[in-house]
Short mmCIF file of C-alpha atoms and ligand atoms in Angstrom, two decimals:
data_model
loop_
_atom_site.label_atom_id
_atom_site.label_comp_id
_atom_site.label_asym_id
_atom_site.label_seq_id
_atom_site.Cartn_x
_atom_site.Cartn_y
_atom_site.Cartn_z
CA MET A 1 3.62 -25.76 14.56
CA SER A 2 1.49 -22.70 14.34
CA GLU A 3 -0.61 -21.18 12.11
CA ILE A 4 0.87 -18.22 9.82
CA THR A 5 -2.12 -15.65 9.30
CA PRO A 6 -2.45 -14.18 5.63
CA VAL A 7 -3.92 -11.04 5.26
CA ILE A 8 -4.72 -8.44 2.26
CA SER A 9 -1.94 -5.75 2.89
CA ALA A 10 -2.11 -3.67 0.14
CA THR A 11 -4.36 -2.87 -3.08
CA GLY A 12 -3.17 -1.29 -6.29
CA LEU A 13 -5.69 -0.24 -9.44
CA TYR A 14 -5.31 0.99 -12.53
CA THR A 15 -8.04 2.52 -14.49
CA PRO A 16 -7.49 3.21 -18.52
CA PRO A 17 -8.14 7.07 -19.44
CA GLU A 18 -10.42 6.69 -22.22
CA THR A 19 -14.04 6.31 -21.34
CA ILE A 20 -16.91 4.71 -23.23
CA SER A 21 -20.57 5.98 -22.06
CA ASN A 22 -23.88 4.46 -23.20
CA GLU A 23 -24.67 6.83 -25.34
CA GLU A 24 -21.29 6.33 -27.66
CA LEU A 25 -21.76 2.56 -27.74
CA VAL A 26 -24.86 2.78 -28.60
CA ALA A 27 -24.45 5.06 -31.59
CA SER A 28 -21.49 3.12 -32.74
CA PHE A 29 -23.77 -0.13 -32.35
CA ASN A 30 -26.35 1.52 -34.49
CA ALA A 31 -24.06 2.58 -37.41
CA TYR A 32 -22.98 -1.32 -37.24
CA VAL A 33 -26.49 -2.34 -37.29
CA GLU A 34 -27.58 0.34 -40.54
CA LEU A 35 -24.12 -0.74 -42.30
CA PHE A 36 -25.24 -4.62 -42.32
CA ASN A 37 -28.98 -4.06 -42.76
CA GLN A 38 -27.63 -2.06 -45.62
CA ARG A 39 -25.09 -4.36 -46.84
CA HIS A 40 -27.63 -7.21 -46.24
CA ALA A 41 -31.02 -5.14 -48.17
CA ALA A 42 -31.82 -8.12 -50.62
CA GLU A 43 -31.55 -10.74 -48.29
CA ILE A 44 -33.42 -9.04 -45.77
CA ALA A 45 -36.04 -8.19 -48.52
CA SER A 46 -36.44 -11.74 -49.49
CA GLY A 47 -37.09 -12.82 -46.08
CA ALA A 48 -33.28 -14.90 -45.83
CA VAL A 49 -31.52 -12.82 -43.62
CA GLU A 50 -33.43 -11.22 -40.37
CA PRO A 51 -32.64 -7.64 -40.27
CA LEU A 52 -30.59 -6.66 -37.12
CA GLN A 53 -32.45 -4.39 -34.21
CA PRO A 54 -30.90 -1.58 -32.88
CA SER A 55 -29.70 -1.24 -29.11
CA SER A 56 -30.61 1.32 -26.71
CA ALA A 57 -29.29 3.24 -23.90
CA GLU A 58 -31.94 3.34 -21.55
CA PHE A 59 -32.23 -0.56 -21.82
CA ILE A 60 -28.55 -0.94 -20.86
CA GLU A 61 -28.35 1.09 -17.64
CA LYS A 62 -31.99 -0.45 -16.79
CA ALA A 63 -31.03 -4.44 -17.47
CA SER A 64 -27.44 -4.00 -16.05
CA GLY A 65 -26.78 -0.54 -13.77
CA ILE A 66 -24.16 0.28 -16.29
CA LYS A 67 -23.77 4.00 -17.41
CA SER A 68 -20.23 3.77 -18.89
CA ARG A 69 -17.05 1.70 -18.46
CA HIS A 70 -12.75 2.19 -19.25
CA VAL A 71 -11.90 1.00 -22.22
CA MET A 72 -7.98 0.19 -23.55
CA SER A 73 -8.64 1.60 -26.76
CA LYS A 74 -11.78 3.64 -27.60
CA ALA A 75 -11.60 4.54 -31.13
CA SER A 76 -11.48 0.94 -32.36
CA THR A 77 -13.83 0.04 -30.48
CA LEU A 78 -16.46 2.65 -31.33
CA ASP A 79 -15.61 2.06 -35.01
CA PRO A 80 -18.23 0.18 -36.76
CA GLU A 81 -15.93 -1.67 -39.26
CA THR A 82 -13.82 -2.85 -35.58
CA MET A 83 -15.63 -2.95 -33.05
CA GLY A 84 -13.05 -3.97 -30.97
CA PRO A 85 -9.79 -2.66 -29.15
CA ARG A 86 -6.61 -2.39 -31.72
CA TRP A 87 -2.79 -1.65 -31.13
CA PRO A 88 -0.05 -2.26 -33.51
CA GLU A 89 1.66 -5.62 -32.53
CA ARG A 90 4.60 -5.46 -29.76
CA PRO A 91 8.09 -6.92 -30.71
CA ASP A 92 8.72 -9.80 -28.36
CA ASP A 93 11.49 -7.53 -26.51
CA GLU A 94 8.37 -5.09 -25.36
CA ILE A 95 5.87 -5.19 -22.40
CA SER A 96 2.88 -7.13 -23.61
CA VAL A 97 -0.67 -4.77 -23.13
CA MET A 98 -1.98 -7.36 -20.57
CA ALA A 99 1.29 -7.29 -18.71
CA GLU A 100 1.84 -3.44 -18.59
CA ILE A 101 -1.33 -2.60 -16.98
CA GLY A 102 -0.76 -5.47 -14.84
CA VAL A 103 2.32 -4.27 -13.81
CA LYS A 104 0.87 -0.24 -13.16
CA ALA A 105 -1.88 -1.92 -10.90
CA ALA A 106 0.98 -4.12 -8.51
CA ARG A 107 3.02 -1.17 -8.60
CA ALA A 108 0.55 1.08 -6.96
CA ALA A 109 -0.11 -1.52 -4.63
CA LEU A 110 3.29 -2.16 -3.67
CA GLU A 111 4.25 1.44 -3.59
CA SER A 112 1.33 2.19 -0.74
CA ILE A 113 2.66 0.52 1.55
CA GLY A 114 6.58 0.89 0.71
CA ARG A 115 6.88 -2.70 -0.07
CA ASP A 116 10.40 -3.00 -1.44
CA PRO A 117 9.61 -5.85 -4.51
CA GLU A 118 12.22 -7.97 -4.02
CA ASP A 119 10.60 -8.70 -0.20
CA VAL A 120 7.82 -10.28 -2.79
CA ASP A 121 8.07 -14.26 -3.22
CA ALA A 122 5.47 -15.23 -5.98
CA VAL A 123 3.46 -12.96 -8.23
CA LEU A 124 -0.12 -14.79 -9.89
CA CYS A 125 -1.39 -13.31 -12.93
CA ALA A 126 -5.26 -14.37 -11.93
CA ALA A 127 -7.84 -13.20 -15.64
CA SER A 128 -10.49 -14.23 -17.54
CA ASN A 129 -8.27 -14.24 -20.37
CA MET A 130 -4.62 -14.18 -21.28
CA GLN A 131 -3.06 -12.41 -23.98
CA ARG A 132 -1.27 -15.49 -24.63
CA PRO A 133 -0.68 -19.32 -24.13
CA TYR A 134 3.44 -18.67 -22.77
CA PRO A 135 5.67 -17.51 -21.59
CA ALA A 136 2.66 -16.83 -18.46
CA MET A 137 2.00 -13.10 -18.06
CA ALA A 138 2.48 -13.50 -14.82
CA ILE A 139 6.08 -14.01 -15.28
CA GLU A 140 6.35 -11.37 -17.64
CA ILE A 141 4.69 -9.37 -14.86
CA GLN A 142 7.29 -10.63 -12.39
CA GLN A 143 10.20 -9.73 -14.13
CA ALA A 144 8.80 -6.05 -15.10
CA LEU A 145 8.49 -5.50 -11.57
CA GLY A 146 11.91 -7.00 -10.57
CA ILE A 147 10.54 -10.44 -7.95
CA GLU A 148 12.62 -13.43 -7.34
CA GLY A 149 10.86 -16.62 -6.77
CA PHE A 150 7.93 -17.93 -8.74
CA ALA A 151 5.23 -16.76 -10.46
CA PHE A 152 2.33 -18.29 -12.71
CA ASP A 153 -1.43 -17.85 -14.66
CA MET A 154 -4.44 -18.82 -13.52
CA ASN A 155 -8.26 -18.13 -15.25
CA VAL A 156 -11.27 -18.83 -13.39
CA ALA A 157 -12.70 -15.86 -15.26
CA CYS A 158 -15.05 -13.91 -12.84
CA SER A 159 -13.19 -15.49 -9.99
CA SER A 160 -10.19 -15.74 -10.44
CA ALA A 161 -9.38 -12.89 -8.46
CA THR A 162 -10.74 -15.03 -5.27
CA PHE A 163 -9.65 -18.14 -6.42
CA GLY A 164 -6.30 -16.01 -6.86
CA ILE A 165 -6.64 -14.55 -2.84
CA GLN A 166 -7.41 -17.90 -1.89
CA THR A 167 -4.04 -19.78 -3.30
CA ALA A 168 -1.85 -16.97 -2.15
CA ALA A 169 -3.55 -17.29 1.52
CA ASP A 170 -2.83 -21.14 1.18
CA PHE A 171 1.04 -20.75 -0.21
CA ILE A 172 0.99 -18.34 3.00
CA ARG A 173 -0.38 -20.62 6.10
CA SER A 174 1.90 -23.48 4.58
CA GLY A 175 5.30 -21.89 4.27
CA ASN A 176 5.70 -21.46 0.45
CA ALA A 177 5.80 -17.78 0.40
CA ARG A 178 5.79 -14.71 2.89
CA SER A 179 4.44 -11.95 -0.14
CA VAL A 180 2.11 -12.86 -2.94
CA LEU A 181 0.67 -10.54 -5.61
CA VAL A 182 -2.17 -11.42 -7.55
CA VAL A 183 -2.95 -9.15 -10.00
CA SER A 184 -5.71 -8.89 -12.35
CA PRO A 185 -5.27 -7.30 -15.61
CA GLU A 186 -8.78 -7.74 -17.22
CA ILE A 187 -8.89 -6.48 -21.03
CA CYS A 188 -12.61 -7.69 -21.40
CA THR A 189 -13.59 -5.81 -24.38
CA GLY A 190 -10.73 -7.83 -26.51
CA HIS A 191 -13.45 -10.70 -26.01
CA ASN A 192 -16.57 -9.61 -25.76
CA ASN A 193 -18.77 -10.06 -29.23
CA MET A 194 -19.56 -5.96 -29.66
CA LYS A 195 -21.54 -6.98 -32.17
CA ASN A 196 -23.90 -8.80 -30.09
CA ARG A 197 -26.98 -7.12 -28.89
CA ASP A 198 -27.33 -9.32 -25.94
CA SER A 199 -24.06 -8.42 -24.66
CA HIS A 200 -22.20 -5.81 -26.53
CA PHE A 201 -22.17 -2.98 -23.48
CA ILE A 202 -21.52 -5.34 -20.85
CA PHE A 203 -17.44 -5.19 -20.19
CA GLY A 204 -14.89 -2.86 -19.56
CA ASP A 205 -11.16 -2.85 -18.88
CA VAL A 206 -9.18 -2.61 -15.94
CA ALA A 207 -6.47 -3.46 -13.86
CA THR A 208 -6.15 -4.34 -10.06
CA ALA A 209 -3.49 -6.09 -8.05
CA VAL A 210 -4.06 -7.50 -4.24
CA LEU A 211 -0.58 -8.36 -1.86
CA VAL A 212 -1.43 -11.30 0.26
CA GLU A 213 1.25 -11.28 3.19
CA ALA A 214 2.30 -13.11 6.42
CA ARG A 215 0.53 -11.21 9.06
CA ASP A 216 4.60 -10.47 10.62
CA MET A 217 5.54 -8.75 8.03
CA ALA A 218 2.28 -7.03 7.21
CA PRO A 219 1.75 -3.06 8.06
CA ALA A 220 -0.14 -2.53 10.45
CA ARG A 221 -2.97 -1.43 8.80
CA HIS A 222 -4.00 -4.67 7.40
CA TRP A 223 -6.87 -6.94 6.56
CA GLU A 224 -6.44 -10.09 8.11
CA ILE A 225 -7.82 -12.84 5.74
CA VAL A 226 -10.46 -14.94 8.10
CA GLY A 227 -11.85 -17.03 5.83
CA THR A 228 -11.86 -18.42 1.66
CA ARG A 229 -14.09 -21.10 0.02
CA LEU A 230 -13.90 -21.41 -3.96
CA LYS A 231 -17.24 -23.22 -5.61
CA THR A 232 -16.96 -24.82 -8.96
CA VAL A 233 -20.25 -26.39 -10.79
CA PHE A 234 -20.24 -26.01 -14.64
CA SER A 235 -22.71 -24.69 -16.55
CA ASN A 236 -22.70 -23.85 -20.48
CA ASN A 237 -24.20 -20.63 -19.81
CA ILE A 238 -21.42 -18.29 -19.84
CA ARG A 239 -19.09 -19.67 -22.58
CA ASN A 240 -16.19 -18.54 -24.59
CA ASN A 241 -14.76 -20.85 -27.40
CA PHE A 242 -11.78 -19.60 -28.51
CA GLY A 243 -8.21 -21.64 -27.96
CA PHE A 244 -5.55 -22.78 -30.43
CA LEU A 245 -7.35 -25.75 -30.72
CA ASN A 246 -10.78 -24.26 -31.53
CA CYS A 247 -9.11 -21.76 -33.91
CA ALA A 248 -7.90 -23.48 -37.06
CA THR A 249 -8.24 -20.80 -39.41
CA PRO A 250 -8.10 -17.41 -39.71
CA GLU A 251 -11.82 -17.22 -40.70
CA THR A 252 -12.95 -19.04 -37.67
CA ILE A 253 -11.59 -16.12 -35.12
CA GLY A 254 -13.99 -13.69 -34.27
CA THR A 255 -16.76 -15.64 -35.19
CA PRO A 256 -19.78 -15.75 -32.27
CA ASP A 257 -19.06 -18.08 -30.10
CA LYS A 258 -14.84 -17.58 -30.18
CA LEU A 259 -15.89 -14.75 -27.96
CA PHE A 260 -18.03 -14.13 -25.16
CA VAL A 261 -21.81 -15.27 -25.23
CA GLN A 262 -23.91 -15.86 -22.30
CA GLU A 263 -27.63 -16.77 -21.26
CA GLY A 264 -27.97 -14.17 -19.36
CA ARG A 265 -31.44 -14.55 -18.01
CA LYS A 266 -30.53 -18.26 -16.56
CA VAL A 267 -26.88 -17.14 -15.51
CA PHE A 268 -28.74 -14.37 -13.09
CA LYS A 269 -31.65 -16.83 -12.04
CA GLU A 270 -29.35 -19.95 -11.16
CA VAL A 271 -25.92 -17.45 -9.66
CA VAL A 272 -28.13 -15.57 -7.29
CA PRO A 273 -29.54 -18.76 -5.10
CA MET A 274 -26.09 -20.21 -5.68
CA VAL A 275 -24.07 -17.41 -4.24
CA ALA A 276 -26.41 -16.12 -1.60
CA SER A 277 -26.36 -19.68 0.14
CA MET A 278 -22.62 -20.26 -0.17
CA ILE A 279 -21.52 -16.55 1.28
CA VAL A 280 -24.40 -17.79 4.15
CA ASP A 281 -22.78 -21.23 4.82
CA HIS A 282 -19.22 -19.86 4.88
CA ALA A 283 -20.64 -17.08 7.30
CA ASN A 284 -21.63 -19.32 9.62
CA ASP A 285 -19.44 -22.19 9.34
CA LEU A 286 -16.78 -19.00 10.47
CA GLY A 287 -19.20 -18.09 13.55
CA ILE A 288 -20.07 -14.79 11.49
CA ASP A 289 -23.70 -13.22 11.70
CA PRO A 290 -23.91 -12.89 7.77
CA ALA A 291 -26.67 -9.97 8.93
CA SER A 292 -23.93 -8.29 10.87
CA LEU A 293 -21.18 -8.21 8.05
CA ARG A 294 -20.24 -4.39 7.79
CA ARG A 295 -19.48 -4.34 3.59
CA LEU A 296 -20.14 -6.76 0.71
CA TRP A 297 -17.64 -5.90 -1.67
CA LEU A 298 -19.53 -8.32 -4.77
CA HIS A 299 -18.57 -9.21 -7.99
CA GLN A 300 -19.56 -6.30 -10.26
CA ALA A 301 -22.01 -7.62 -13.25
CA ASN A 302 -25.01 -6.81 -12.73
CA SER A 303 -26.90 -4.34 -10.20
CA GLY A 304 -30.08 -6.43 -10.04
CA MET A 305 -28.09 -9.67 -9.18
CA ASN A 306 -26.02 -8.23 -6.54
CA ARG A 307 -29.38 -6.46 -4.89
CA LEU A 308 -30.94 -10.13 -4.49
CA ILE A 309 -27.36 -11.44 -3.31
CA ALA A 310 -26.95 -8.02 -0.04
CA GLN A 311 -30.48 -9.22 0.71
CA ARG A 312 -30.55 -12.25 0.97
CA VAL A 313 -27.73 -12.22 3.07
CA LEU A 314 -27.79 -8.59 4.94
CA GLY A 315 -31.82 -9.85 5.30
CA HIS A 316 -32.69 -6.24 3.87
CA GLU A 317 -32.56 -4.55 0.65
CA ALA A 318 -28.60 -3.36 0.86
CA ASN A 319 -27.85 0.34 0.90
CA GLU A 320 -24.26 1.83 -1.02
CA ASP A 321 -23.16 2.17 1.73
CA GLU A 322 -23.41 -1.53 2.92
CA SER A 323 -22.66 -2.69 -0.95
CA PRO A 324 -21.22 -0.54 -3.15
CA THR A 325 -21.20 0.14 -6.65
CA VAL A 326 -18.82 0.33 -9.22
CA LEU A 327 -20.55 -1.26 -12.27
CA ASP A 328 -22.13 2.13 -12.96
CA THR A 329 -18.44 3.51 -13.97
CA TYR A 330 -16.13 0.64 -14.56
CA GLY A 331 -18.95 -1.73 -16.81
CA ASN A 332 -18.94 -5.82 -15.74
CA THR A 333 -14.62 -5.64 -14.82
CA SER A 334 -14.83 -9.56 -14.56
CA SER A 335 -12.38 -10.80 -12.08
CA ALA A 336 -11.15 -7.17 -11.25
CA GLY A 337 -14.83 -5.87 -10.13
CA SER A 338 -14.99 -6.58 -6.31
CA ILE A 339 -11.57 -5.86 -6.25
CA ILE A 340 -12.23 -2.34 -7.59
CA ALA A 341 -15.00 -2.03 -5.27
CA PHE A 342 -12.56 -2.79 -2.02
CA HIS A 343 -9.95 -1.10 -3.24
CA LEU A 344 -12.25 2.33 -3.58
CA HIS A 345 -14.49 1.40 -0.49
CA ASN A 346 -12.57 0.32 2.30
CA ALA A 347 -11.10 2.94 3.81
CA ASP A 348 -13.58 4.26 6.24
CA LEU A 349 -14.33 0.98 7.80
CA ALA A 350 -13.08 0.44 11.64
CA ALA A 351 -10.58 -2.03 13.52
CA GLY A 352 -12.62 -5.33 13.99
CA ASP A 353 -15.39 -4.88 11.35
CA THR A 354 -16.20 -7.84 9.43
CA ALA A 355 -17.14 -8.09 5.39
CA LEU A 356 -16.68 -9.75 2.60
CA ILE A 357 -15.25 -9.87 -1.14
CA CYS A 358 -17.23 -11.74 -3.37
CA SER A 359 -16.76 -13.24 -7.16
CA PHE A 360 -18.97 -15.31 -9.40
CA GLY A 361 -18.89 -15.96 -13.06
CA ALA A 362 -18.28 -18.19 -15.72
CA GLY A 363 -17.60 -21.79 -14.82
CA TYR A 364 -19.68 -21.47 -12.89
CA SER A 365 -17.52 -20.25 -10.40
CA ALA A 366 -18.03 -18.41 -7.19
CA GLY A 367 -15.18 -17.42 -4.65
CA THR A 368 -15.90 -16.42 -0.82
CA VAL A 369 -12.92 -13.75 1.01
CA PHE A 370 -14.05 -12.79 4.52
CA ILE A 371 -11.87 -10.36 5.78
CA ARG A 372 -11.57 -8.45 9.43
CA LYS A 373 -9.73 -5.04 9.29
CA ALA A 374 -7.22 -4.95 12.01
CA ALA A 375 -6.06 -1.27 12.62
N1 COA B 1 -30.93 -2.60 -26.33
C1 COA B 1 -32.76 -2.63 -25.93
N2 COA B 1 -32.95 -3.88 -25.67
C2 COA B 1 -32.89 -5.01 -25.88
C3 COA B 1 -30.90 -5.01 -25.85
C4 COA B 1 -30.33 -3.63 -25.96
N3 COA B 1 -28.75 -3.46 -26.55
N4 COA B 1 -30.86 -6.35 -25.60
C5 COA B 1 -31.79 -7.19 -25.35
N5 COA B 1 -32.79 -5.84 -25.90
C6 COA B 1 -34.27 -6.73 -25.55
C7 COA B 1 -34.66 -7.93 -25.61
O1 COA B 1 -34.70 -8.25 -27.27
C8 COA B 1 -35.43 -8.38 -25.03
O2 COA B 1 -37.21 -7.57 -25.57
P1 COA B 1 -38.71 -8.59 -25.80
O3 COA B 1 -38.91 -8.69 -23.97
O4 COA B 1 -39.28 -8.02 -26.74
O5 COA B 1 -37.99 -9.81 -26.16
C9 COA B 1 -35.50 -7.35 -24.15
O6 COA B 1 -34.42 -6.64 -24.59
C10 COA B 1 -35.17 -8.18 -22.59
O7 COA B 1 -34.19 -8.94 -22.79
P2 COA B 1 -32.92 -9.52 -22.16
O8 COA B 1 -31.80 -10.26 -22.80
O9 COA B 1 -33.61 -11.18 -21.22
O10 COA B 1 -32.33 -8.66 -20.71
P3 COA B 1 -32.22 -8.68 -19.64
O11 COA B 1 -33.45 -8.28 -18.72
O12 COA B 1 -32.03 -10.34 -19.05
O13 COA B 1 -30.63 -8.10 -19.34
C11 COA B 1 -28.24 -9.09 -18.87
C12 COA B 1 -29.94 -8.90 -20.08
C13 COA B 1 -27.48 -9.84 -19.90
C14 COA B 1 -27.72 -7.59 -18.74
C15 COA B 1 -29.03 -9.59 -17.70
O14 COA B 1 -29.71 -10.85 -17.75
C16 COA B 1 -27.74 -10.32 -16.80
O15 COA B 1 -27.34 -9.84 -16.43
N6 COA B 1 -27.49 -11.32 -16.50
C17 COA B 1 -26.54 -11.99 -16.01
C18 COA B 1 -25.35 -12.05 -16.56
C19 COA B 1 -23.96 -11.90 -16.07
O16 COA B 1 -24.10 -11.95 -14.30
N7 COA B 1 -23.07 -12.65 -16.24
C20 COA B 1 -21.82 -12.72 -16.21
C21 COA B 1 -21.00 -12.28 -16.65
S1 COA B 1 -19.12 -12.74 -16.02
#
C-alpha cells in the first residue's frame, strides 16, 4: 500500500486586539514593587524581608527581543493588585475563553481555502495549558465548528503545535483521518507570574491553527510535509506545578511554583545546542543540506537563542528573511510562536522551496517539521 502524503493546507491566526508595551508593563510591575516595599517597610528595615527591585524596559528588549505583546485582558494584567487576566466566570453552556479563540483561528484557516468543516475528521487542541481538565478543549472547539469525528487535547508546552502536526501527519499517513485541525490557543498570561522580575515580561496571548490534510484533497497551494521529528529530554529548568493534586487549598493557587518558573540562563545554554544539532541531523537524514533551507520559522522565545540556532544551521548569521521574528510584537506565545511566524511570513516563498518549522521548550521538548512549497 503506498503511503498517503500529508501536507499543510492552511493556517489561521487570532490576535487579541489589546497590547501591552514594555513601558506599560514595567510601570505596572514597578507600581507593584513600590506597594510591596511600602507594605513590608518594617520587615525590610529589620532585614527580615528583601526589598523588591524594579524592572526596566531596556533590559527586557535587550535580554529577550520583546517590545510588546498581545493580551486577552489588559486592564487586570496591568493592575498591580491583580497582575493577570480576569473575566467573569462563564456558565457551562457558554463557550469557554480558550475554545473561543481557538475557534477563531481555526475558522480563519478553514475559510482561507473554503474548506467545509464537514470535511475535517479530527481536531487536536495542542497547547501549553488547558483551561480545564475535561471535557477536552478540543471537543468543545470541534463542536463549535460543526466537525464530526474525534478530538483530543495534547500538552507538550512550547512544542505542542509541532507535536500536534506530527500526530496529524501520522493519522493521515495511516489512513485514520484525511483532514486534521491542530489548534493552539495560548493564553500564556494566565500561567505566567507577572510578579516575578525575571520573567514577568516573557509571554503574550494568541491562537493559531494548522490544517494538515492528505495531499489529494488539499488545494494546489500547499506545503508538503517532508519530514517530522520529535524529541524530549526531562528537565526541571522550565516548570509549572499547577494541577488539581498540587492545589489542595485555595491559598496555594497562585503561589510562585504553581505558575511558570524557569532557569532562563540554563535553558538558553542547554536548548540551543540540542535544537541546532537536532535540526542539522534531521535535515541530513532527509537528504536536505541545512544551509540550503530557504527559511526557518523558529520558536519565538528569545531573539538571542534564535540567532544562535539559525547561525549553527545555516552556517552564517541569519537575516530577517531567513529567520523571521514575531517575538518583538507578540512576545513568547509558547507553542503558537513558530506557527505565527510561518503564517505571517510564507507567501513570498517559491514552489520547490524547502523550509523548517521548529519549536522547543519545557520538557525539554523539541519538534522539527520540514516542509516544501508545492505551488
Ligand atoms: N529588569 C531589569 N533587570 C533585570 C530584570 C528586569 N526585569 N530581570 C533580571 N534583571 C537583571 C538580573 O538581576 C541580573 O542582574 P545582575 O547581573 O546584576 O545579577 C541581570 O539582569 C541578568 O539577569 P538574567 O536573568 O541572567 O538575564 P538573561 O540575560 O539570562 O535573560 C532571559 C533572561 C529569561 C530573557 C533569558 O535567559 C532567556 O530568554 N532564556 C531562555 C528562556 C526560554 O527560552 N524559555 C523558554 C520558555 S518557553
